[in-house]
Amino acid sequence: MILAFDTSNYTTSVAILDGSQIVVDKRRLIAVKQGERGIRQSDAFFQHMQVLDEVVESIEPYFDALEAIAASTRPRPVVNSYMPVFRAGHGVAKLLSSALKLPLYCCSHQEGHLYSALRDKTMPQSFLFLHLSGGTTEIHRVDQTTDGYQLSPIAETADISVGQLIDRVGVNSGLSFPCGQQMDDRAVRAALAKAPRFKAKTQFNLSGYENYFNKCLREQPAEAVYYHLFMTIEAILEALIKLAIADSGLSNVLLAGGVAENSYIRNELIKNQAAIGCNISFATSRYASDNAVGVAEYARHMRRHYDS
C-alpha cells in the first residue's frame, strides 16, 4: 500500500492505494470566509495541519501494510516553483516515512493531476495536457519517458488563471468561494455579447476579463453572465489548443483540474473538437479536482520502474 498527501491552496487530500485499488480517498476543502476571493497561505497551512492531524489518526490501522509514502511538494515541476501550503503534507509525509522506515516519493501538484487523470485514460506516447485549476492555466506537451512523463510548457497565463477568473466573478456576484460548481449549476443559456478578443500566445493575460465580466454583472442577470463567462473561457481554450497543435504537431489532448469539470466548457469542447482538429479526453470528475490519488499513482509508477 502507498499513502499519499496533497495539500494545495484549496484542498487537504489524503489517499491510500493498494495496487491500483483506492482504499482511502479523503478530501477536505479549505474554508474561506464569505466574500473573500481566496485565503492566505498561512491560514491555509493552519487548516491543513488541523485536518491532517485528524486524518492521520483515522488511517493508523493501515500503517503496518504500508510500503511507501508520497507527497506533493510544489505546484509545478520547474525550478523555483514554491508554495508554503505544500509543506504541510510534505512535512507529515517525511515524519511518517522516518518513523515507519518507508521510502518517500515526491512530485509536484501538477504531476499529481496528470497521473490521476491517466488512471482510466489511455493516451499515446506523446500528447497535450491542458491543466485548468484554481491557480493554473497551462498547456504542455507530455512525452512518456522510461521513468515517467516529461512535461514541456507551451503556453501559460502570465497573471490570473481561468479558475481564479471564475471564482472572482462568482464572489463578486454574491456566491461563496469556491464558486465553480455553484455557477455551473445556476448558469442559464443566453444571447452572448462580444467579449474582449483573445490572442493565443506562449504568455497571455486574463485579468482584463475579470473587469469585463464584473461590468456585465451590473447590467445583466448573474446566471446569464456565468454562461457568457463559460463560453468565453471555452473559446480561449480552443485558441490555446490550436496554438499547441501548431507548436507540437500533436492532436490528442488531455484536460484535468477543477475547471475541467465544468459542464458547459466540457460539452462545448467535445462538440467542437473536430473543428479544432483534435481528440479531447477529460479526467473523470472524481480525478479532475485536487486529490492525492495522483500523487500515490506517481509513487506506484516510480516503484514499478525502479523495482523492475
mmCIF file of C-alpha atoms in Angstrom, residues 141-273:
data_model
loop_
_atom_site.group_PDB
_atom_site.id
_atom_site.type_symbol
_atom_site.label_atom_id
_atom_site.label_comp_id
_atom_site.label_asym_id
_atom_site.label_seq_id
_atom_site.Cartn_x
_atom_site.Cartn_y
_atom_site.Cartn_z
ATOM 1 C CA ARG A 141 3.500 18.763 -24.368
ATOM 2 C CA VAL A 142 3.797 15.473 -22.473
ATOM 3 C CA ASP A 143 6.250 12.768 -23.548
ATOM 4 C CA GLN A 144 6.366 9.364 -21.900
ATOM 5 C CA THR A 145 9.910 8.501 -20.833
ATOM 6 C CA THR A 146 11.499 5.410 -19.320
ATOM 7 C CA ASP A 147 10.810 6.682 -15.790
ATOM 8 C CA GLY A 148 7.590 8.682 -16.152
ATOM 9 C CA TYR A 149 6.361 11.703 -18.078
ATOM 10 C CA GLN A 150 8.213 14.794 -19.220
ATOM 11 C CA LEU A 151 6.118 17.986 -19.225
ATOM 12 C CA SER A 152 7.212 20.762 -21.572
ATOM 13 C CA PRO A 153 5.184 24.002 -21.300
ATOM 14 C CA ILE A 154 3.824 25.513 -24.498
ATOM 15 C CA ALA A 155 1.594 28.312 -23.178
ATOM 16 C CA GLU A 156 0.631 29.650 -19.751
ATOM 17 C CA THR A 157 -1.123 32.584 -18.120
ATOM 18 C CA ALA A 158 1.041 35.495 -17.010
ATOM 19 C CA ASP A 159 -1.474 36.713 -14.428
ATOM 20 C CA ILE A 160 -4.659 35.027 -13.178
ATOM 21 C CA SER A 161 -5.871 31.549 -14.114
ATOM 22 C CA VAL A 162 -9.287 30.665 -15.528
ATOM 23 C CA GLY A 163 -10.115 29.179 -12.124
ATOM 24 C CA GLN A 164 -9.338 32.481 -10.418
ATOM 25 C CA LEU A 165 -11.357 34.331 -13.057
ATOM 26 C CA ILE A 166 -14.386 32.127 -12.366
ATOM 27 C CA ASP A 167 -14.081 32.461 -8.588
ATOM 28 C CA ARG A 168 -13.587 36.228 -8.664
ATOM 29 C CA VAL A 169 -16.631 36.798 -10.849
ATOM 30 C CA GLY A 170 -18.622 34.365 -8.700
ATOM 31 C CA VAL A 171 -17.670 36.040 -5.411
ATOM 32 C CA ASN A 172 -18.439 39.448 -6.923
ATOM 33 C CA SER A 173 -21.918 38.159 -7.781
ATOM 34 C CA GLY A 174 -22.512 37.147 -4.158
ATOM 35 C CA LEU A 175 -21.547 33.452 -4.173
ATOM 36 C CA SER A 176 -19.239 31.827 -1.628
ATOM 37 C CA PHE A 177 -15.715 30.705 -2.569
ATOM 38 C CA PRO A 178 -15.030 28.393 -4.372
ATOM 39 C CA CYS A 179 -17.727 29.269 -6.887
ATOM 40 C CA GLY A 180 -17.245 26.997 -9.905
ATOM 41 C CA GLN A 181 -19.860 24.336 -9.192
ATOM 42 C CA GLN A 182 -22.401 26.875 -7.940
ATOM 43 C CA MET A 183 -22.025 28.867 -11.154
ATOM 44 C CA ASP A 184 -22.227 25.719 -13.280
ATOM 45 C CA ASP A 185 -25.494 24.783 -11.560
ATOM 46 C CA ARG A 186 -27.022 28.263 -11.927
ATOM 47 C CA ALA A 187 -25.858 29.299 -15.395
ATOM 48 C CA VAL A 188 -28.606 29.965 -17.938
ATOM 49 C CA ARG A 189 -28.066 29.942 -21.679
ATOM 50 C CA ALA A 190 -28.463 33.442 -23.115
ATOM 51 C CA ALA A 191 -27.525 35.515 -26.132
ATOM 52 C CA LEU A 192 -23.808 36.243 -25.971
ATOM 53 C CA ALA A 193 -22.361 39.739 -26.087
ATOM 54 C CA LYS A 194 -18.985 40.197 -27.713
ATOM 55 C CA ALA A 195 -16.238 39.618 -25.154
ATOM 56 C CA PRO A 196 -12.744 41.146 -25.448
ATOM 57 C CA ARG A 197 -10.688 39.458 -28.147
ATOM 58 C CA PHE A 198 -8.217 36.804 -27.013
ATOM 59 C CA LYS A 199 -4.919 36.238 -28.802
ATOM 60 C CA ALA A 200 -3.241 32.926 -28.017
ATOM 61 C CA LYS A 201 0.475 33.160 -27.306
ATOM 62 C CA THR A 202 3.004 31.493 -25.041
ATOM 63 C CA GLN A 203 2.371 34.064 -22.268
ATOM 64 C CA PHE A 204 -1.138 35.505 -22.103
ATOM 65 C CA ASN A 205 -3.220 37.635 -19.737
ATOM 66 C CA LEU A 206 -6.734 37.054 -18.426
ATOM 67 C CA SER A 207 -7.175 39.802 -15.806
ATOM 68 C CA GLY A 208 -8.914 42.095 -18.302
ATOM 69 C CA TYR A 209 -11.753 39.582 -18.495
ATOM 70 C CA GLU A 210 -12.361 39.984 -14.765
ATOM 71 C CA ASN A 211 -13.121 43.687 -15.262
ATOM 72 C CA TYR A 212 -15.296 42.948 -18.285
ATOM 73 C CA PHE A 213 -17.453 40.304 -16.575
ATOM 74 C CA ASN A 214 -17.782 42.302 -13.375
ATOM 75 C CA LYS A 215 -19.153 45.119 -15.550
ATOM 76 C CA CYS A 216 -21.532 42.610 -17.136
ATOM 77 C CA LEU A 217 -22.822 41.693 -13.660
ATOM 78 C CA ARG A 218 -24.005 45.281 -13.193
ATOM 79 C CA GLU A 219 -26.007 45.125 -16.411
ATOM 80 C CA GLN A 220 -27.278 41.532 -16.770
ATOM 81 C CA PRO A 221 -28.630 38.688 -14.614
ATOM 82 C CA ALA A 222 -25.795 36.797 -12.945
ATOM 83 C CA GLU A 223 -26.981 33.470 -14.382
ATOM 84 C CA ALA A 224 -26.580 34.794 -17.925
ATOM 85 C CA VAL A 225 -23.149 36.255 -17.103
ATOM 86 C CA TYR A 226 -21.980 32.867 -15.828
ATOM 87 C CA TYR A 227 -22.929 31.273 -19.148
ATOM 88 C CA HIS A 228 -21.217 34.073 -21.097
ATOM 89 C CA LEU A 229 -18.090 33.600 -18.956
ATOM 90 C CA PHE A 230 -18.003 29.837 -19.534
ATOM 91 C CA MET A 231 -18.413 30.218 -23.302
ATOM 92 C CA THR A 232 -15.660 32.838 -23.371
ATOM 93 C CA ILE A 233 -13.325 30.524 -21.461
ATOM 94 C CA GLU A 234 -14.165 27.699 -23.865
ATOM 95 C CA ALA A 235 -13.204 29.928 -26.814
ATOM 96 C CA ILE A 236 -9.931 30.828 -25.047
ATOM 97 C CA LEU A 237 -9.161 27.133 -24.531
ATOM 98 C CA GLU A 238 -9.891 26.400 -28.190
ATOM 99 C CA ALA A 239 -7.351 29.060 -29.182
ATOM 100 C CA LEU A 240 -4.738 27.647 -26.789
ATOM 101 C CA ILE A 241 -5.260 24.102 -28.076
ATOM 102 C CA LYS A 242 -4.861 25.289 -31.688
ATOM 103 C CA LEU A 243 -1.644 27.085 -30.708
ATOM 104 C CA ALA A 244 -0.319 23.928 -29.026
ATOM 105 C CA ILE A 245 -1.242 21.737 -32.002
ATOM 106 C CA ALA A 246 0.625 24.080 -34.336
ATOM 107 C CA ASP A 247 3.636 24.122 -31.995
ATOM 108 C CA SER A 248 3.834 20.387 -31.307
ATOM 109 C CA GLY A 249 2.181 18.607 -34.219
ATOM 110 C CA LEU A 250 0.184 16.612 -31.646
ATOM 111 C CA SER A 251 -3.603 16.346 -31.683
ATOM 112 C CA ASN A 252 -4.525 14.262 -28.615
ATOM 113 C CA VAL A 253 -5.421 16.475 -25.667
ATOM 114 C CA LEU A 254 -5.994 15.537 -22.014
ATOM 115 C CA LEU A 255 -7.707 18.039 -19.703
ATOM 116 C CA ALA A 256 -7.520 17.998 -15.902
ATOM 117 C CA GLY A 257 -8.039 20.339 -12.974
ATOM 118 C CA GLY A 258 -11.188 21.587 -11.294
ATOM 119 C CA VAL A 259 -12.249 23.808 -14.201
ATOM 120 C CA ALA A 260 -12.202 20.752 -16.495
ATOM 121 C CA GLU A 261 -15.278 19.547 -14.581
ATOM 122 C CA ASN A 262 -17.404 22.470 -15.815
ATOM 123 C CA SER A 263 -20.269 21.004 -17.844
ATOM 124 C CA TYR A 264 -20.637 23.943 -20.256
ATOM 125 C CA ILE A 265 -16.935 24.152 -21.092
ATOM 126 C CA ARG A 266 -16.611 20.385 -21.330
ATOM 127 C CA ASN A 267 -19.631 19.868 -23.601
ATOM 128 C CA GLU A 268 -18.684 22.730 -25.926
ATOM 129 C CA LEU A 269 -15.107 21.493 -26.328
ATOM 130 C CA ILE A 270 -16.322 17.971 -27.069
ATOM 131 C CA LYS A 271 -18.777 19.318 -29.647
ATOM 132 C CA ASN A 272 -16.089 21.436 -31.336
ATOM 133 C CA GLN A 273 -13.123 19.042 -31.214
#
